mmCIF file of C-alpha atoms in Angstrom:
data_model
loop_
_atom_site.group_PDB
_atom_site.id
_atom_site.type_symbol
_atom_site.label_atom_id
_atom_site.label_comp_id
_atom_site.label_asym_id
_atom_site.label_seq_id
_atom_site.Cartn_x
_atom_site.Cartn_y
_atom_site.Cartn_z
ATOM 1 C CA MET A 284 17.949 -14.536 -9.854
ATOM 2 C CA ASP A 285 21.520 -15.226 -10.940
ATOM 3 C CA ALA A 286 24.022 -12.946 -9.256
ATOM 4 C CA ASN A 287 25.078 -11.579 -12.648
ATOM 5 C CA ASP A 288 21.556 -11.096 -13.950
ATOM 6 C CA THR A 289 19.509 -7.882 -13.317
ATOM 7 C CA SER A 290 16.516 -9.121 -15.141
ATOM 8 C CA THR A 291 13.520 -8.189 -12.955
ATOM 9 C CA GLU A 292 10.508 -9.685 -14.618
ATOM 10 C CA PRO A 293 8.268 -11.528 -12.221
ATOM 11 C CA ALA A 294 8.689 -15.243 -11.921
ATOM 12 C CA ALA A 295 7.044 -17.371 -14.609
ATOM 13 C CA GLU A 296 3.382 -18.217 -14.379
ATOM 14 C CA GLY A 297 2.656 -20.122 -11.238
ATOM 15 C CA GLY A 298 5.754 -18.698 -9.547
ATOM 16 C CA PHE A 299 6.279 -15.763 -7.196
ATOM 17 C CA PRO A 300 7.271 -12.205 -8.105
ATOM 18 C CA TRP A 301 10.812 -11.017 -7.163
ATOM 19 C CA ILE A 302 10.494 -9.185 -3.812
ATOM 20 C CA ILE A 303 11.450 -5.517 -3.321
ATOM 21 C CA SER A 304 12.227 -5.202 0.414
ATOM 22 C CA VAL A 305 11.653 -1.709 1.804
ATOM 23 C CA ASP A 306 13.288 -2.500 5.108
ATOM 24 C CA ASP A 307 16.676 -4.105 5.238
ATOM 25 C CA HIS A 308 19.772 -2.896 7.043
ATOM 26 C CA THR A 309 23.385 -2.054 6.289
ATOM 27 C CA VAL A 310 26.163 -2.465 8.848
ATOM 28 C CA GLU A 311 28.539 0.246 7.792
ATOM 29 C CA PRO A 312 32.061 -0.843 6.866
ATOM 30 C CA PRO A 313 34.860 0.493 9.192
ATOM 31 C CA ASN A 314 36.088 3.155 6.632
ATOM 32 C CA VAL A 315 32.882 5.015 5.925
ATOM 33 C CA TRP A 316 33.803 8.181 7.865
ATOM 34 C CA GLN A 317 37.523 7.837 8.045
ATOM 35 C CA ASP A 318 37.767 7.862 4.296
ATOM 36 C CA ARG A 319 35.481 10.884 3.958
ATOM 37 C CA LEU A 320 36.006 13.324 6.819
ATOM 38 C CA PRO A 321 38.541 16.131 6.693
ATOM 39 C CA ALA A 322 41.822 15.102 8.374
ATOM 40 C CA LYS A 323 41.197 17.418 11.386
ATOM 41 C CA HIS A 324 37.962 15.621 12.344
ATOM 42 C CA ARG A 325 39.075 11.968 11.933
ATOM 43 C CA GLU A 326 40.339 11.580 15.437
ATOM 44 C CA ASN A 327 36.899 12.468 16.902
ATOM 45 C CA GLY A 328 34.846 11.076 13.945
ATOM 46 C CA PRO A 329 33.410 7.580 13.834
ATOM 47 C CA ARG A 330 36.072 4.837 13.824
ATOM 48 C CA ILE A 331 36.350 1.192 14.755
ATOM 49 C CA VAL A 332 38.379 0.131 17.777
ATOM 50 C CA ARG A 333 38.816 -3.531 18.850
ATOM 51 C CA ALA A 334 38.439 -3.839 22.645
ATOM 52 C CA PRO A 335 36.841 -6.114 25.222
ATOM 53 C CA LEU A 336 33.349 -5.902 26.467
ATOM 54 C CA ALA A 337 33.003 -5.112 30.147
ATOM 55 C CA GLU A 338 29.160 -5.160 30.467
ATOM 56 C CA MET A 339 26.142 -4.982 28.185
ATOM 57 C CA THR A 340 22.469 -4.853 29.182
ATOM 58 C CA PHE A 341 19.155 -4.293 27.349
ATOM 59 C CA VAL A 342 16.448 -3.755 29.930
ATOM 60 C CA GLY A 343 13.320 -1.533 29.896
ATOM 61 C CA GLY A 344 13.937 -0.730 26.267
ATOM 62 C CA ARG A 345 17.425 0.773 26.986
ATOM 63 C CA PHE A 346 20.627 -0.582 25.462
ATOM 64 C CA ALA A 347 23.534 -0.031 27.697
ATOM 65 C CA PRO A 348 27.009 -1.418 26.694
ATOM 66 C CA ARG A 349 30.287 -0.639 28.489
ATOM 67 C CA MET A 350 33.806 -0.953 26.877
ATOM 68 C CA GLY A 351 36.490 -2.656 28.934
ATOM 69 C CA ALA A 352 39.997 -1.169 29.478
ATOM 70 C CA PRO A 353 42.711 -2.398 27.051
ATOM 71 C CA GLY A 354 44.104 -5.691 28.219
ATOM 72 C CA SER A 355 41.141 -6.401 30.525
ATOM 73 C CA GLU A 356 39.131 -9.557 30.476
ATOM 74 C CA GLY A 357 36.027 -9.774 28.378
ATOM 75 C CA VAL A 358 34.749 -10.828 24.970
ATOM 76 C CA ILE A 359 36.688 -8.986 22.268
ATOM 77 C CA ALA A 360 34.405 -6.933 19.989
ATOM 78 C CA ASP A 361 34.616 -4.234 17.316
ATOM 79 C CA TRP A 362 33.379 -0.978 18.707
ATOM 80 C CA TRP A 363 32.274 2.193 17.008
ATOM 81 C CA VAL A 364 33.947 5.143 18.883
ATOM 82 C CA TYR A 365 32.657 8.732 18.186
ATOM 83 C CA GLU A 366 33.257 11.593 20.627
ATOM 84 C CA ASP A 367 32.271 10.021 23.933
ATOM 85 C CA LEU A 368 30.118 7.286 22.443
ATOM 86 C CA HIS A 369 31.292 3.641 22.539
ATOM 87 C CA ARG A 370 28.900 1.216 20.744
ATOM 88 C CA PRO A 371 29.803 -2.418 19.978
ATOM 89 C CA LEU A 372 28.696 -4.455 17.010
ATOM 90 C CA THR A 373 26.162 -6.952 18.201
ATOM 91 C CA ARG A 374 24.699 -10.231 17.187
ATOM 92 C CA LEU A 375 21.270 -8.530 17.013
ATOM 93 C CA ASP A 376 22.753 -6.233 14.252
ATOM 94 C CA THR A 377 23.443 -9.259 12.025
ATOM 95 C CA ALA A 378 21.771 -12.508 13.150
ATOM 96 C CA VAL A 379 20.930 -14.069 9.793
ATOM 97 C CA GLY A 380 22.499 -17.411 9.226
ATOM 98 C CA TYR A 381 22.479 -18.364 12.998
ATOM 99 C CA PRO A 382 19.880 -20.690 14.612
ATOM 100 C CA ARG A 383 17.271 -18.728 16.498
ATOM 101 C CA GLU A 384 18.318 -20.336 19.851
ATOM 102 C CA GLU A 385 21.828 -19.022 19.218
ATOM 103 C CA VAL A 386 20.906 -15.458 18.693
ATOM 104 C CA ARG A 387 21.738 -13.623 21.887
ATOM 105 C CA LEU A 388 22.689 -10.139 22.962
ATOM 106 C CA GLU A 389 26.430 -10.405 22.522
ATOM 107 C CA ALA A 390 29.203 -8.234 21.254
ATOM 108 C CA ILE A 391 30.997 -9.364 18.051
ATOM 109 C CA THR A 392 33.572 -8.533 15.445
ATOM 110 C CA TYR A 393 33.191 -7.961 11.646
ATOM 111 C CA GLN A 394 34.690 -11.402 11.165
ATOM 112 C CA GLN A 395 31.821 -12.925 13.213
ATOM 113 C CA MET A 396 29.232 -11.305 10.835
ATOM 114 C CA ARG A 397 27.707 -12.734 7.705
ATOM 115 C CA PRO A 398 29.577 -10.751 5.072
ATOM 116 C CA GLY A 399 26.379 -9.721 3.273
ATOM 117 C CA SER A 400 25.795 -7.393 6.284
ATOM 118 C CA PHE A 401 28.424 -4.987 5.151
ATOM 119 C CA SER A 402 29.638 -6.051 1.659
ATOM 120 C CA ILE A 403 27.726 -5.622 -1.561
ATOM 121 C CA PRO A 404 28.751 -8.748 -3.528
ATOM 122 C CA GLU A 405 27.821 -11.011 -0.672
ATOM 123 C CA ARG A 406 24.690 -8.998 0.017
ATOM 124 C CA LEU A 407 23.500 -9.525 -3.552
ATOM 125 C CA ASP A 408 24.148 -13.277 -3.233
ATOM 126 C CA ASP A 409 22.141 -13.414 -0.032
ATOM 127 C CA MET A 410 19.271 -11.473 -1.790
ATOM 128 C CA ASP A 411 19.336 -14.071 -4.528
ATOM 129 C CA LEU A 412 18.974 -16.798 -2.033
ATOM 130 C CA ASN A 413 15.985 -15.043 -0.493
ATOM 131 C CA HIS A 414 14.182 -14.239 -3.798
ATOM 132 C CA VAL A 415 14.754 -10.541 -3.331
ATOM 133 C CA GLN A 416 15.528 -8.286 -6.146
ATOM 134 C CA SER A 417 16.040 -4.815 -4.663
ATOM 135 C CA ALA A 418 16.313 -3.539 -1.087
ATOM 136 C CA LEU A 419 16.152 -0.177 0.776
ATOM 137 C CA CYS A 420 18.569 -0.213 3.753
ATOM 138 C CA PHE A 421 18.410 1.622 7.117
ATOM 139 C CA PRO A 422 21.514 2.573 8.959
ATOM 140 C CA THR A 423 23.186 0.886 11.954
ATOM 141 C CA PHE A 424 25.749 3.020 13.621
ATOM 142 C CA PRO A 425 23.989 6.320 12.796
ATOM 143 C CA ARG A 426 20.867 4.523 14.159
ATOM 144 C CA PHE A 427 17.561 4.495 12.318
ATOM 145 C CA CYS A 428 17.178 8.195 11.588
ATOM 146 C CA GLY A 429 20.785 9.439 12.224
ATOM 147 C CA GLN A 430 20.146 10.334 15.830
ATOM 148 C CA THR A 431 23.736 9.458 16.704
ATOM 149 C CA PHE A 432 24.851 12.583 14.982
ATOM 150 C CA THR A 433 21.956 14.645 16.406
ATOM 151 C CA GLU A 434 22.985 13.720 19.922
ATOM 152 C CA ALA A 435 26.678 14.626 19.364
ATOM 153 C CA LYS A 436 28.297 17.752 20.756
ATOM 154 C CA ASP A 437 30.110 19.022 17.765
ATOM 155 C CA ARG A 438 27.488 20.189 15.197
ATOM 156 C CA GLU A 439 30.071 20.956 12.474
ATOM 157 C CA LEU A 440 31.493 17.338 12.755
ATOM 158 C CA GLY A 441 27.911 15.993 12.947
ATOM 159 C CA LEU A 442 26.848 17.651 9.725
ATOM 160 C CA LEU A 443 30.006 16.314 8.048
ATOM 161 C CA CYS A 444 29.267 12.832 9.289
ATOM 162 C CA VAL A 445 25.710 13.052 7.942
ATOM 163 C CA ARG A 446 26.984 14.074 4.520
ATOM 164 C CA ALA A 447 29.688 11.450 4.540
ATOM 165 C CA TYR A 448 27.143 8.704 5.269
ATOM 166 C CA ASN A 449 24.936 9.859 2.424
ATOM 167 C CA ASP A 450 27.831 10.075 0.065
ATOM 168 C CA TRP A 451 28.848 6.411 0.937
ATOM 169 C CA MET A 452 25.260 5.238 0.673
ATOM 170 C CA VAL A 453 24.917 6.665 -2.859
ATOM 171 C CA ASP A 454 28.379 6.189 -4.249
ATOM 172 C CA GLU A 455 29.318 2.866 -2.739
ATOM 173 C CA TRP A 456 26.432 0.913 -1.130
ATOM 174 C CA CYS A 457 24.146 1.790 -4.012
ATOM 175 C CA GLY A 458 26.919 2.329 -6.505
ATOM 176 C CA PRO A 459 27.723 0.476 -9.799
ATOM 177 C CA ALA A 460 28.594 -2.797 -8.087
ATOM 178 C CA ALA A 461 25.005 -3.033 -6.745
ATOM 179 C CA ARG A 462 23.672 -2.840 -10.387
ATOM 180 C CA GLY A 463 20.568 -0.862 -9.351
ATOM 181 C CA ARG A 464 19.436 -3.438 -6.749
ATOM 182 C CA MET A 465 20.163 -1.311 -3.736
ATOM 183 C CA ILE A 466 17.825 1.655 -3.102
ATOM 184 C CA PRO A 467 19.405 4.662 -1.294
ATOM 185 C CA LEU A 468 17.936 5.959 1.964
ATOM 186 C CA ALA A 469 19.440 9.215 3.258
ATOM 187 C CA ILE A 470 19.752 10.702 6.729
ATOM 188 C CA VAL A 471 19.605 14.362 7.635
ATOM 189 C CA PRO A 472 20.794 16.746 10.415
ATOM 190 C CA LEU A 473 17.672 16.591 12.564
ATOM 191 C CA TRP A 474 18.817 19.423 14.830
ATOM 192 C CA ASP A 475 18.226 22.070 12.095
ATOM 193 C CA ALA A 476 15.211 21.751 9.655
ATOM 194 C CA GLY A 477 16.815 24.175 7.301
ATOM 195 C CA LEU A 478 19.928 22.076 7.119
ATOM 196 C CA ALA A 479 17.791 18.945 6.825
ATOM 197 C CA ALA A 480 15.915 20.482 3.910
ATOM 198 C CA ALA A 481 19.168 21.273 2.185
ATOM 199 C CA GLU A 482 20.452 17.685 2.622
ATOM 200 C CA VAL A 483 17.056 16.316 1.292
ATOM 201 C CA ARG A 484 17.494 18.550 -1.841
ATOM 202 C CA ARG A 485 21.229 17.643 -2.261
ATOM 203 C CA ASN A 486 20.400 13.920 -2.289
ATOM 204 C CA ALA A 487 17.276 14.292 -4.374
ATOM 205 C CA ALA A 488 19.384 15.830 -7.104
ATOM 206 C CA ARG A 489 21.256 12.593 -7.469
ATOM 207 C CA GLY A 490 18.191 10.423 -7.412
ATOM 208 C CA VAL A 491 17.522 9.656 -3.778
ATOM 209 C CA ARG A 492 13.843 9.350 -3.117
ATOM 210 C CA ALA A 493 13.686 8.305 0.639
ATOM 211 C CA VAL A 494 14.886 9.886 3.830
ATOM 212 C CA CYS A 495 14.974 8.668 7.467
ATOM 213 C CA PHE A 496 13.020 10.567 10.137
ATOM 214 C CA SER A 497 12.107 9.971 13.820
ATOM 215 C CA GLU A 498 8.783 8.363 14.606
ATOM 216 C CA ILE A 499 8.499 10.501 17.755
ATOM 217 C CA PRO A 500 10.868 13.507 17.598
ATOM 218 C CA PRO A 501 10.240 14.758 21.120
ATOM 219 C CA HIS A 502 11.908 11.600 22.448
ATOM 220 C CA LEU A 503 15.036 12.999 20.908
ATOM 221 C CA GLY A 504 14.533 16.418 22.450
ATOM 222 C CA LEU A 505 13.238 17.719 19.112
ATOM 223 C CA PRO A 506 10.011 19.596 18.189
ATOM 224 C CA SER A 507 6.873 17.550 17.676
ATOM 225 C CA ILE A 508 5.212 17.231 14.298
ATOM 226 C CA HIS A 509 2.399 19.427 15.558
ATOM 227 C CA THR A 510 4.696 22.530 15.380
ATOM 228 C CA ASP A 511 5.742 24.417 12.317
ATOM 229 C CA ASP A 512 9.387 23.801 13.036
ATOM 230 C CA TRP A 513 9.731 20.964 10.542
ATOM 231 C CA ASP A 514 7.928 22.830 7.640
ATOM 232 C CA PRO A 515 11.211 23.568 5.633
ATOM 233 C CA PHE A 516 12.051 19.839 5.789
ATOM 234 C CA LEU A 517 8.504 18.725 4.891
ATOM 235 C CA ARG A 518 8.397 21.249 2.037
ATOM 236 C CA ALA A 519 11.752 19.876 0.690
ATOM 237 C CA CYS A 520 10.408 16.349 0.767
ATOM 238 C CA GLU A 521 7.189 17.187 -0.970
ATOM 239 C CA GLU A 522 8.819 19.235 -3.730
ATOM 240 C CA THR A 523 11.401 16.566 -4.453
ATOM 241 C CA GLY A 524 9.095 13.554 -4.101
ATOM 242 C CA THR A 525 11.101 12.187 -1.179
ATOM 243 C CA VAL A 526 9.303 9.706 1.011
ATOM 244 C CA ILE A 527 9.709 10.077 4.821
ATOM 245 C CA ALA A 528 10.722 6.706 6.189
ATOM 246 C CA MET A 529 10.314 5.916 9.906
ATOM 247 C CA HIS A 530 11.662 2.697 11.460
ATOM 248 C CA ILE A 531 10.741 1.365 14.857
ATOM 249 C CA GLY A 532 13.239 2.558 17.435
ATOM 250 C CA SER A 533 13.879 5.792 15.452
ATOM 251 C CA SER A 534 13.142 7.840 18.540
ATOM 252 C CA SER A 535 15.932 6.065 20.600
ATOM 253 C CA ARG A 536 13.290 4.634 22.860
ATOM 254 C CA MET A 537 11.818 1.311 22.219
ATOM 255 C CA PRO A 538 8.351 0.714 23.741
ATOM 256 C CA SER A 539 8.366 -1.042 27.072
ATOM 257 C CA THR A 540 6.297 -1.052 30.258
ATOM 258 C CA SER A 541 8.777 -0.620 33.005
ATOM 259 C CA ALA A 542 12.446 -0.048 33.728
ATOM 260 C CA ASP A 543 12.928 -3.725 34.550
ATOM 261 C CA ALA A 544 10.819 -5.253 31.714
ATOM 262 C CA PRO A 545 12.809 -7.993 29.788
ATOM 263 C CA PRO A 546 13.449 -7.337 26.057
ATOM 264 C CA ALA A 547 10.716 -9.784 25.218
ATOM 265 C CA VAL A 548 8.149 -7.131 26.313
ATOM 266 C CA GLY A 549 9.543 -4.590 23.932
ATOM 267 C CA SER A 550 9.892 -7.113 21.158
ATOM 268 C CA THR A 551 6.265 -8.011 21.440
ATOM 269 C CA ILE A 552 5.009 -4.365 21.232
ATOM 270 C CA THR A 553 7.569 -2.966 18.732
ATOM 271 C CA PHE A 554 4.589 -1.668 16.675
ATOM 272 C CA ALA A 555 3.478 0.657 19.426
ATOM 273 C CA ASN A 556 5.720 3.622 18.394
ATOM 274 C CA CYS A 557 4.523 3.387 14.841
ATOM 275 C CA CYS A 558 0.930 3.374 16.104
ATOM 276 C CA PHE A 559 1.528 6.449 18.243
ATOM 277 C CA SER A 560 3.427 8.192 15.468
ATOM 278 C CA MET A 561 0.747 7.557 12.859
ATOM 279 C CA VAL A 562 -1.849 9.080 15.022
ATOM 280 C CA ASP A 563 0.397 12.104 15.551
ATOM 281 C CA TRP A 564 0.685 12.582 11.757
ATOM 282 C CA LEU A 565 -3.048 11.960 11.077
ATOM 283 C CA MET A 566 -3.981 14.682 13.612
ATOM 284 C CA SER A 567 -1.268 17.146 12.718
ATOM 285 C CA GLY A 568 -2.801 18.822 9.704
ATOM 286 C CA LYS A 569 0.450 18.429 7.737
ATOM 287 C CA PHE A 570 -1.073 16.560 4.926
ATOM 288 C CA ASP A 571 -3.617 19.345 4.216
ATOM 289 C CA ARG A 572 -0.824 21.760 4.144
ATOM 290 C CA PHE A 573 1.577 19.515 2.185
ATOM 291 C CA PRO A 574 -0.678 17.457 -0.036
ATOM 292 C CA GLY A 575 2.195 15.744 -1.942
ATOM 293 C CA LEU A 576 3.806 14.305 1.197
ATOM 294 C CA LYS A 577 4.299 10.587 1.675
ATOM 295 C CA ILE A 578 5.329 8.693 4.744
ATOM 296 C CA MET A 579 6.087 4.984 5.508
ATOM 297 C CA TYR A 580 6.568 2.919 8.624
ATOM 298 C CA ALA A 581 9.209 0.227 8.644
ATOM 299 C CA GLU A 582 9.066 -2.898 10.689
ATOM 300 C CA GLY A 583 5.854 -1.870 12.436
ATOM 301 C CA GLN A 584 3.731 -4.604 10.793
ATOM 302 C CA ILE A 585 0.089 -3.722 9.740
ATOM 303 C CA GLY A 586 -2.394 -5.705 11.845
ATOM 304 C CA TRP A 587 -3.042 -2.751 14.178
ATOM 305 C CA ILE A 588 -3.873 -0.228 11.377
ATOM 306 C CA PRO A 589 -7.647 -1.039 10.870
ATOM 307 C CA TYR A 590 -8.661 -0.180 14.437
ATOM 308 C CA ILE A 591 -6.553 2.959 14.625
ATOM 309 C CA LEU A 592 -8.096 4.267 11.349
ATOM 310 C CA ALA A 593 -11.625 3.507 12.571
ATOM 311 C CA ARG A 594 -10.964 5.100 16.016
ATOM 312 C CA ALA A 595 -9.258 8.166 14.432
ATOM 313 C CA ASP A 596 -12.309 8.670 12.261
ATOM 314 C CA VAL A 597 -14.612 8.489 15.250
ATOM 315 C CA VAL A 598 -12.587 11.019 17.103
ATOM 316 C CA TRP A 599 -12.367 13.362 14.185
ATOM 317 C CA GLU A 600 -16.083 13.299 13.707
ATOM 318 C CA GLU A 601 -17.398 13.233 17.207
ATOM 319 C CA ASN A 602 -14.774 14.944 19.305
ATOM 320 C CA ALA A 603 -14.178 17.898 17.017
ATOM 321 C CA ALA A 604 -15.485 20.431 19.464
ATOM 322 C CA TRP A 605 -12.766 19.827 22.055
ATOM 323 C CA GLY A 606 -10.203 17.651 20.158
ATOM 324 C CA GLY A 607 -8.018 20.530 18.976
ATOM 325 C CA VAL A 608 -8.035 19.459 15.282
ATOM 326 C CA ALA A 609 -11.308 20.947 13.930
ATOM 327 C CA ASP A 610 -9.571 23.856 12.216
ATOM 328 C CA LYS A 611 -6.409 22.110 10.964
ATOM 329 C CA VAL A 612 -7.318 18.503 10.027
ATOM 330 C CA LEU A 613 -9.657 19.125 7.094
ATOM 331 C CA THR A 614 -9.744 15.592 5.716
ATOM 332 C CA ARG A 615 -11.025 12.382 7.382
ATOM 333 C CA PRO A 616 -8.076 10.376 8.946
ATOM 334 C CA SER A 617 -8.763 7.231 6.996
ATOM 335 C CA GLU A 618 -8.721 9.200 3.743
ATOM 336 C CA ILE A 619 -5.497 10.797 4.749
ATOM 337 C CA PHE A 620 -4.039 7.393 5.312
ATOM 338 C CA ALA A 621 -5.155 6.091 1.942
ATOM 339 C CA GLU A 622 -3.549 9.006 0.184
ATOM 340 C CA HIS A 623 -0.344 9.571 2.153
ATOM 341 C CA ILE A 624 0.734 6.634 4.543
ATOM 342 C CA TYR A 625 2.301 3.191 3.895
ATOM 343 C CA GLY A 626 2.612 0.316 6.342
ATOM 344 C CA CYS A 627 5.299 -2.349 6.076
ATOM 345 C CA PHE A 628 5.293 -5.951 7.120
ATOM 346 C CA PHE A 629 7.386 -9.083 6.829
ATOM 347 C CA ASP A 630 5.342 -11.512 9.073
ATOM 348 C CA ASP A 631 1.818 -10.507 9.871
ATOM 349 C CA PRO A 632 -0.816 -13.066 8.769
ATOM 350 C CA HIS A 633 -3.446 -11.209 10.777
ATOM 351 C CA GLY A 634 -2.800 -7.910 8.960
ATOM 352 C CA VAL A 635 -2.833 -9.704 5.548
ATOM 353 C CA ARG A 636 -6.165 -11.305 6.394
ATOM 354 C CA ASN A 637 -7.478 -7.761 7.054
ATOM 355 C CA LEU A 638 -5.938 -6.236 3.907
ATOM 356 C CA ASP A 639 -9.324 -4.886 2.742
ATOM 357 C CA ALA A 640 -9.589 -2.675 5.870
ATOM 358 C CA ILE A 641 -6.124 -1.312 5.276
ATOM 359 C CA GLY A 642 -5.945 -1.002 1.499
ATOM 360 C CA ALA A 643 -3.591 -3.053 -0.702
ATOM 361 C CA ALA A 644 -2.252 0.139 -2.252
ATOM 362 C CA ASN A 645 -0.880 1.247 1.124
ATOM 363 C CA VAL A 646 1.067 -1.924 2.131
ATOM 364 C CA LEU A 647 4.756 -2.843 1.372
ATOM 365 C CA TYR A 648 6.780 -5.936 1.993
ATOM 366 C CA GLU A 649 10.094 -6.233 3.777
ATOM 367 C CA THR A 650 12.588 -8.923 4.941
ATOM 368 C CA ASP A 651 14.626 -7.101 7.712
ATOM 369 C CA TYR A 652 17.920 -8.642 6.647
ATOM 370 C CA PRO A 653 20.232 -9.094 8.582
ATOM 371 C CA HIS A 654 18.379 -8.589 11.867
ATOM 372 C CA SER A 655 17.167 -11.193 14.353
ATOM 373 C CA ASP A 656 13.554 -10.822 13.211
ATOM 374 C CA SER A 657 14.476 -11.376 9.565
ATOM 375 C CA THR A 658 12.588 -13.990 7.551
ATOM 376 C CA TRP A 659 15.820 -14.596 5.488
ATOM 377 C CA PRO A 660 16.356 -16.922 3.694
ATOM 378 C CA LYS A 661 12.664 -17.819 3.642
ATOM 379 C CA SER A 662 11.001 -14.581 2.893
ATOM 380 C CA ARG A 663 9.431 -15.961 -0.214
ATOM 381 C CA GLU A 664 7.968 -18.945 1.633
ATOM 382 C CA VAL A 665 6.611 -16.708 4.386
ATOM 383 C CA ALA A 666 4.974 -14.420 1.804
ATOM 384 C CA GLU A 667 3.520 -17.329 -0.061
ATOM 385 C CA SER A 668 2.067 -18.832 3.125
ATOM 386 C CA GLN A 669 0.514 -15.541 4.240
ATOM 387 C CA MET A 670 -0.648 -14.197 0.829
ATOM 388 C CA GLY A 671 -1.821 -17.529 -0.680
ATOM 389 C CA HIS A 672 -5.444 -16.395 -0.498
ATOM 390 C CA LEU A 673 -4.809 -13.169 -2.469
ATOM 391 C CA ALA A 674 -5.169 -12.701 -6.190
ATOM 392 C CA PRO A 675 -1.872 -12.705 -8.079
ATOM 393 C CA ASP A 676 -2.100 -9.024 -9.003
ATOM 394 C CA VAL A 677 -2.594 -8.110 -5.398
ATOM 395 C CA VAL A 678 0.484 -10.211 -4.386
ATOM 396 C CA GLU A 679 2.457 -8.409 -7.065
ATOM 397 C CA GLN A 680 1.330 -5.076 -5.707
ATOM 398 C CA LEU A 681 2.387 -5.829 -2.123
ATOM 399 C CA VAL A 682 5.743 -7.394 -2.773
ATOM 400 C CA ARG A 683 6.955 -5.050 -5.517
ATOM 401 C CA GLY A 684 4.402 -2.880 -7.360
ATOM 402 C CA ASN A 685 3.695 -0.441 -4.536
ATOM 403 C CA ALA A 686 7.438 -0.008 -3.838
ATOM 404 C CA ILE A 687 8.233 0.727 -7.465
ATOM 405 C CA GLN A 688 5.593 3.482 -7.453
ATOM 406 C CA LEU A 689 6.374 5.013 -4.089
ATOM 407 C CA LEU A 690 10.175 4.946 -4.505
ATOM 408 C CA ASP A 691 10.122 6.062 -8.168
ATOM 409 C CA LEU A 692 12.011 2.929 -9.301
ATOM 410 C CA THR A 693 12.279 1.810 -12.915
ATOM 411 C CA PRO A 694 9.404 -0.388 -14.170
ATOM 412 C CA ASP A 695 11.779 -3.334 -13.597
ATOM 413 C CA GLY A 696 12.285 -2.410 -9.950
ATOM 414 C CA LEU A 697 15.758 -0.863 -10.048
ATOM 415 C CA TRP A 698 17.073 2.332 -8.605
ATOM 416 C CA LYS A 699 17.074 5.010 -11.458
ATOM 417 C CA GLY A 700 20.073 6.817 -10.064
ATOM 418 C CA SER A 701 22.432 3.861 -10.311
ATOM 419 C CA ALA A 702 25.088 4.039 -12.996
ATOM 420 C CA HIS A 703 24.088 0.632 -14.102
ATOM 421 C CA VAL A 704 20.522 1.630 -15.125
#
C-alpha cells in the first residue's frame, strides 16, 4: 500500500488481504498533556524530563525504575513525570527495528526510538512495510487501561488527563493526517463508573467504538466484575456499541510465580490474566443482563481458549448446585463466548490449528507494533505461514473482516469518524 493511497481492497488473487491490527501501541508525544491541560495543572500534569537512570528492575512481574539526581551518573533517558510518578521510556516500549538479541530492559530517549512509535507519518510508512492497512493502538504512559490516572492522588487532574488523552487520540493520532487508518481507543476514569460512562458516551458521539478496561479490576483496588458497581459503564458501552478492550497487563500485575522469577517466566505466561479474566466474565451474568455487550482480549493469544470453554461448560452444567452461578448465568459459557467475546493473536500456530474449537468469527489479528513481541515487519509472512491451511475467506475474516464488523469500520476498513472518510 503506497503511503498516499488509502485503497483498502484486498490484495489481488493469490495475494494476502491487507491486515487490520487490533493491538498496536502509541508512545505519546511529549506535548499531549502540556498542550491540553489548564495552566494551573501543567506543573503537576504529565510532562517529559530528561534525566539519568539510577536503577531499573523488572522482577516478579514488577517494573521498578528509579530516576537519578540531576548531574549524577547514569544512562540519560526521557522520563514521564506526573505527581510523584517517574517513569522512563524504555526499549521494551519501542523495540521494532532492533535485532532481538539487542532488545534489553534499558531506558531511552525519543531520539532513540523508531519515529513511527510516536509520529503518524512514519507510523503509516511502517504499516505499509508490514502490509497493515489500519490499526487500533493502546496507550503507553497512561498504561493499558489508563490506570496511571486511576492511581493518582488528584482526581480532578486525573479526569482532565483522561479527557486530554482521548482528545489527542481522536483529534491528532486518528486525525486527518492518519487518513482513516488509525482506529481510536479511549480510556476512562476507572475510579468512578458514572464518570466512565459519561466518557464512553462523549467519545462515542464522535465515532469512537472501543474503550480500554482492566482485565482484573480488583488488582487495581477496584470492584470486581461480579458486583453491580460497573453497571453504568457497561450500560453505556452496550448502548453506544462500544467494545471493551482488555490488554494483558491492564491490571498492573503481570502474571508471575514468585517475587524473584525472571521476566522470562511472565513473558511465557502472559496469557494467564486474559484466561482468568475471561472466566470471570463468563461466570458474571453480565452478558445476560447486557446482551449487546462485546469484549476483546489483546495480546493474550488464543490457544488456551478451547480448554477453558470446555471446562466452563462442564462447571456450569455439573456444579450448578454449589457454583454460585445457577441463578445469574442463564446461558452456556461457550455460547456466551460465541456471541460476545473475541480473542486476538499475532503468533499462535497452535491456536490457529484449533480454530474450529474457538470459532473463526471470534478471532482477530494483531501485530503489537512497536513492542518487543511484535512481528513487524513480517506480520504478513507470519500470518501466511500460520494460516496457510485455511480457506481464503476465513483468512480474510481473521485478518480484517471481523475487525471491520466489531469496530464498526467502513467496508474498506477505515475509521468512520476520520475527517478523511
